[in-house]
Short mmCIF file of C-alpha atoms and ligand atoms in Angstrom, two decimals:
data_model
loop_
_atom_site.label_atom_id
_atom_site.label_comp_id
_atom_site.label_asym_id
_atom_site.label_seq_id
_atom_site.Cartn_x
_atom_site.Cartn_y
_atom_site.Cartn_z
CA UNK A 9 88.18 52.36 -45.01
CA UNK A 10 85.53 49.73 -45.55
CA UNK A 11 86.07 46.84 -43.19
CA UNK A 12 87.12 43.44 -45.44
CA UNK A 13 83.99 41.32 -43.86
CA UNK A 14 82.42 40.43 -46.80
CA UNK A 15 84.28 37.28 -48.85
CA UNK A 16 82.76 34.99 -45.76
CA UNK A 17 79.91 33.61 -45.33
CA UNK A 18 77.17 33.18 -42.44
CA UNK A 19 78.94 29.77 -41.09
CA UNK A 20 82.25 32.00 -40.56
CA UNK A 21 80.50 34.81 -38.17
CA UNK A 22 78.55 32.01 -36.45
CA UNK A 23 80.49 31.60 -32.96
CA UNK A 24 81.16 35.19 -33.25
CA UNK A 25 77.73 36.42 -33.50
CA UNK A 26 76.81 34.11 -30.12
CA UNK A 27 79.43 36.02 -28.30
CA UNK A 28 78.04 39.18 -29.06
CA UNK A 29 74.77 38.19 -28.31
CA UNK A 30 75.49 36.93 -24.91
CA UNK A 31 77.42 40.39 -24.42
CA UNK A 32 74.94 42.74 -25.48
CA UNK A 33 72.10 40.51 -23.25
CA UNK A 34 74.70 41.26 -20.29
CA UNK A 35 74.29 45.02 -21.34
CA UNK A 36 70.60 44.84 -21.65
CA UNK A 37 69.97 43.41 -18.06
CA UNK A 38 72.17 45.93 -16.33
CA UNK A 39 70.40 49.01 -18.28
CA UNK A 40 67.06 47.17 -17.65
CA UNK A 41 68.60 46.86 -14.05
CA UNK A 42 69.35 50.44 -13.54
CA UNK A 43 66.21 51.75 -15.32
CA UNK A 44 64.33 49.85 -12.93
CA UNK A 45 66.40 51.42 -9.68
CA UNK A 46 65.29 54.90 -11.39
CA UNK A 47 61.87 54.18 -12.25
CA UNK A 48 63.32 55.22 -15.61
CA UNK A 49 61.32 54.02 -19.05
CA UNK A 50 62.13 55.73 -22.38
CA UNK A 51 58.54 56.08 -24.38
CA UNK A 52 60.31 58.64 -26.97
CA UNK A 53 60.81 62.44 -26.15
CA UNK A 54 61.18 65.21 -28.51
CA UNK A 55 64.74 65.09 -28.13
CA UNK A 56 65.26 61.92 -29.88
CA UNK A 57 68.25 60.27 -29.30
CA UNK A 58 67.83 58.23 -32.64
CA UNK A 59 68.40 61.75 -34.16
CA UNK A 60 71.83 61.75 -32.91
CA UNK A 61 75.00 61.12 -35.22
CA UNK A 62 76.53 58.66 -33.04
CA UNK A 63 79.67 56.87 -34.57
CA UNK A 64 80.49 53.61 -33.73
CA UNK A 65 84.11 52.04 -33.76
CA UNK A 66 84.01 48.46 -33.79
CA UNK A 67 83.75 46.01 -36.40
CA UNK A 68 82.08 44.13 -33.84
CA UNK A 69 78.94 45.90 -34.07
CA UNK A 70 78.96 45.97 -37.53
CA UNK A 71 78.75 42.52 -37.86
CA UNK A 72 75.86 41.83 -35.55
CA UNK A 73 74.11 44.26 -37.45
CA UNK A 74 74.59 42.90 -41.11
CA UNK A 75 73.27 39.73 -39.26
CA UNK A 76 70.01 41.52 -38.53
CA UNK A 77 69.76 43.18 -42.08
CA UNK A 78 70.13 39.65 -43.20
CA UNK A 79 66.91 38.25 -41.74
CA UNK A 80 64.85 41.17 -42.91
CA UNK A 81 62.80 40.28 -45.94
CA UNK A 82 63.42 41.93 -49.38
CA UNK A 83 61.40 44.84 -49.71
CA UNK A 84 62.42 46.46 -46.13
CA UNK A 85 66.16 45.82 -46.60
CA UNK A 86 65.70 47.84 -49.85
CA UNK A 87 63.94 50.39 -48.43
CA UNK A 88 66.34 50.66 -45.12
CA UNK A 89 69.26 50.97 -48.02
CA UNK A 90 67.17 53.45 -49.70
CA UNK A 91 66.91 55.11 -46.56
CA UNK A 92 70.46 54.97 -45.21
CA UNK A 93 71.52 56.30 -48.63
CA UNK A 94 69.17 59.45 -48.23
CA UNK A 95 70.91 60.35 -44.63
CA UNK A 96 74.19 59.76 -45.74
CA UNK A 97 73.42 62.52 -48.69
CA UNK A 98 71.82 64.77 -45.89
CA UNK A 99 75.04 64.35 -43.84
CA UNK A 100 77.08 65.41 -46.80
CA UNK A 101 74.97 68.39 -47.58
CA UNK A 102 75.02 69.46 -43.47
CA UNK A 103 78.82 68.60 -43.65
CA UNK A 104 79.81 70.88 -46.77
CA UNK A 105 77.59 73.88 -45.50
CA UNK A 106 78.60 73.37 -41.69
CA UNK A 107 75.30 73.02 -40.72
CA UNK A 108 74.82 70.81 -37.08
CA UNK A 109 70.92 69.31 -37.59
CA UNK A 110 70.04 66.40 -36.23
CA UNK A 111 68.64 63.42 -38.69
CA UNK A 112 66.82 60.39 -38.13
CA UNK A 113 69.15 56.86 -38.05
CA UNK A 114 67.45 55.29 -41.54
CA UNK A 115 66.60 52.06 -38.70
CA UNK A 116 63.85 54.38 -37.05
CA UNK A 117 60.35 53.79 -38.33
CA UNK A 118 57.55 55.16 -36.75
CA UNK A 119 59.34 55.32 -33.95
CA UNK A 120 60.82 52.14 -33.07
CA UNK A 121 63.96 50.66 -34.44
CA UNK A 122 63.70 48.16 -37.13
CA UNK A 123 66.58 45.75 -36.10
CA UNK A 124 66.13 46.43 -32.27
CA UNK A 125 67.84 43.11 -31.17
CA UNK A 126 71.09 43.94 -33.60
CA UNK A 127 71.16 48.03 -32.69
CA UNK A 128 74.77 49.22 -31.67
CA UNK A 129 75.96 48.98 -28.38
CA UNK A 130 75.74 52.92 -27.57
CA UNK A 131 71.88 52.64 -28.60
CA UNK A 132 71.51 50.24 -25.53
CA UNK A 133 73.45 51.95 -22.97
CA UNK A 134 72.16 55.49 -23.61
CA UNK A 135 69.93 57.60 -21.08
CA UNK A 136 71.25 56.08 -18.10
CA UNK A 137 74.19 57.78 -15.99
CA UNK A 138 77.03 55.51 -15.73
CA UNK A 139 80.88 55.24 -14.78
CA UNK A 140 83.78 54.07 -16.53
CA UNK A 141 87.10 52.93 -14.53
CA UNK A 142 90.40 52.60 -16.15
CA UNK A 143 93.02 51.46 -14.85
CA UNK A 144 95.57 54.17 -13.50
CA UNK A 145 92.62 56.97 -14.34
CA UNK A 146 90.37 58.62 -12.21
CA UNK A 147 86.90 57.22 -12.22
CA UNK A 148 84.43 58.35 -14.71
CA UNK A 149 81.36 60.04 -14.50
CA UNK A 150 78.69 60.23 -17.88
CA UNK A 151 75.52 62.14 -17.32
CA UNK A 152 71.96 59.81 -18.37
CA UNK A 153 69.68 61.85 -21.16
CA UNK A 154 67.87 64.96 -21.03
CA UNK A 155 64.66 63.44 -19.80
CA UNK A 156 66.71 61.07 -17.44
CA UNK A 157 67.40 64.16 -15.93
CA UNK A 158 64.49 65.92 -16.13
CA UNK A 159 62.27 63.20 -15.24
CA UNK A 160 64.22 61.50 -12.77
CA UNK A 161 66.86 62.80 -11.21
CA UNK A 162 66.61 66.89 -10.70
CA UNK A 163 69.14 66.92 -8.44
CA UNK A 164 71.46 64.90 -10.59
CA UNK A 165 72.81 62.52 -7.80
CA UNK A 166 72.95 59.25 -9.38
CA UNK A 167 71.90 56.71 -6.44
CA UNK A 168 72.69 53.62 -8.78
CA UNK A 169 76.41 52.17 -10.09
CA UNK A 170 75.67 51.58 -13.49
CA UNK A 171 79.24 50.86 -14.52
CA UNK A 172 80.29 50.11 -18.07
CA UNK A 173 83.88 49.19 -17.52
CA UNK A 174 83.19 45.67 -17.81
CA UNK A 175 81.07 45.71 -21.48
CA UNK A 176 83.71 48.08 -22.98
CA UNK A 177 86.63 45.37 -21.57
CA UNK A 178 84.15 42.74 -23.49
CA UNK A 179 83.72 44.80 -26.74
CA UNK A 180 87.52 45.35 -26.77
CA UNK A 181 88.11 41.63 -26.22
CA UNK A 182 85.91 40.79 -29.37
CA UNK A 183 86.81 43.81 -31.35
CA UNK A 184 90.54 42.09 -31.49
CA UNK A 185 89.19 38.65 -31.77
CA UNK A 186 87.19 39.60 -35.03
CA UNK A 187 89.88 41.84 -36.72
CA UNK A 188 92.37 38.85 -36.08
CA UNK A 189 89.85 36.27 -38.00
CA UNK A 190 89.39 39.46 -40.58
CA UNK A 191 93.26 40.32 -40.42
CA UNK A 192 91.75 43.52 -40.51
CA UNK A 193 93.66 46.75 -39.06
CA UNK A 194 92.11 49.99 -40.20
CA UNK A 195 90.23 52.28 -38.62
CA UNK A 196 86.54 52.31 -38.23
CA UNK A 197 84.26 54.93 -37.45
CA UNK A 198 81.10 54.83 -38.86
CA UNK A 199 77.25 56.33 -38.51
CA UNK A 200 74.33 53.63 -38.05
CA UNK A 201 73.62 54.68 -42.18
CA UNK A 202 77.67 54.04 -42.89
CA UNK A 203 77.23 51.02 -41.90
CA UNK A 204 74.06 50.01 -43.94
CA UNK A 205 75.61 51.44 -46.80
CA UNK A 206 78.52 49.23 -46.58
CA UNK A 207 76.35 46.09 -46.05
CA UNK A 208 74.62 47.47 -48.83
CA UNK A 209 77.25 48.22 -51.64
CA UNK A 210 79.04 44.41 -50.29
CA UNK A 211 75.92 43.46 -51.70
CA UNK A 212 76.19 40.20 -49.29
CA UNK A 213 73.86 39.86 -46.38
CA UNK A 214 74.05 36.62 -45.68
S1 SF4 B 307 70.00 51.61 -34.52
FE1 SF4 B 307 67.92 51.62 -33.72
S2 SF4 B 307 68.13 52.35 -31.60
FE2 SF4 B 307 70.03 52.87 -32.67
S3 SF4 B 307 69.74 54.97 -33.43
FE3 SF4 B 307 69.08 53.58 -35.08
S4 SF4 B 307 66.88 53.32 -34.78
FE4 SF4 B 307 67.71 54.17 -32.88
#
């Protein structure tokens, strides 16, 4: 179901946008805070995690990042759709012969992401090892990367809280605030490339 976010314009998103900036600048500081604890900087591995198919669920994110793919200039929008069509057709072909292969995110050139300020909120918390605590639920525990593990931490002790609880409780907050200005209900799941498609075929970036 494609999310209804495009018969408003920039003016509409603005106090929204500066809430998810100040929430994913909270997020940055406490990875940059834990990374630092660990000694831990990512400088790419061969087990790139922008090779993953992460989905993401909120329209929240989608929205910060259609106001990224609005300040890019013509030609690299075009070729970022151009991209994000080609992985969406590779995802298809993997899909219909069941094959699992990772795939660059259409955002990744040369190795650094193209709208790194606007990237989803899983692309900033990855790598480090974390908790989650819900309330009436046992506390809990998500491992960092490979080469967090590897590199850091053989023993796999994490000597750092790096808890999330409180960005999720944030995302969740906004997430309802935006589909109540959208009066938007549906479910949303989509891939870095879903979501560039959509901003794509809406035709409206900004
Ligand atoms: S949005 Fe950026 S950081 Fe996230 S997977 Fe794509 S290229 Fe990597």
């Amino acid at each position: 179901m494609k999310p209804p976010l495009f018969n408003h314009d920039k003016k509409f998103f603005a106090p929204f946008i500066e809430k998810i900036r100040t929430l994913y600048s909270s997020m940055d500081r406490s990875c940059a805070e834990a990374a630092a604890h660990y000694g831990f900087e990512c400088s790419g591995c061969d087990d790139n995690c922008c090779e993953e198919r992460f989905y993401h669920y909120t329209l929240t994110e989608h929205v910060y990042l259609m106001e990224g793919v609005g300040g890019l200039d013509d030609e690299t929008r075009i070729e970022i759709f151009s991209r994000a069509d080609e992985v969406i057709q590779i995802y298809r072909l993997h899909d219909s012969k069941g094959i699992i292969k990772r795939v660059m995110c259409p955002l990744n050139l040369d190795s650094l992401c193209l709208l790194y300020e606007y990237r989803p909120m899983i692309c900033r918390l990855h790598g480090i090892p974390h908790i989650i605590r819900k309330p009436g639920q046992p506390e809990q525990q998500g491992p960092g990367c490979h080469k967090f593990d590897e590199v850091v931490m053989p023993d796999k002790t994490p000597s750092f809280e790096f808890d999330r609880t409180a960005f999720y409780s944030e995302m969740a907050s906004l997430e309802i605030e935006i589909r109540r200005m959208l009066n938007f209900n549906g479910r949303y799941k989509k891939t870095v490339a879903g979501m560039i498609m959509d901003i794509s075929e809406s035709g409206k970036t900004e």
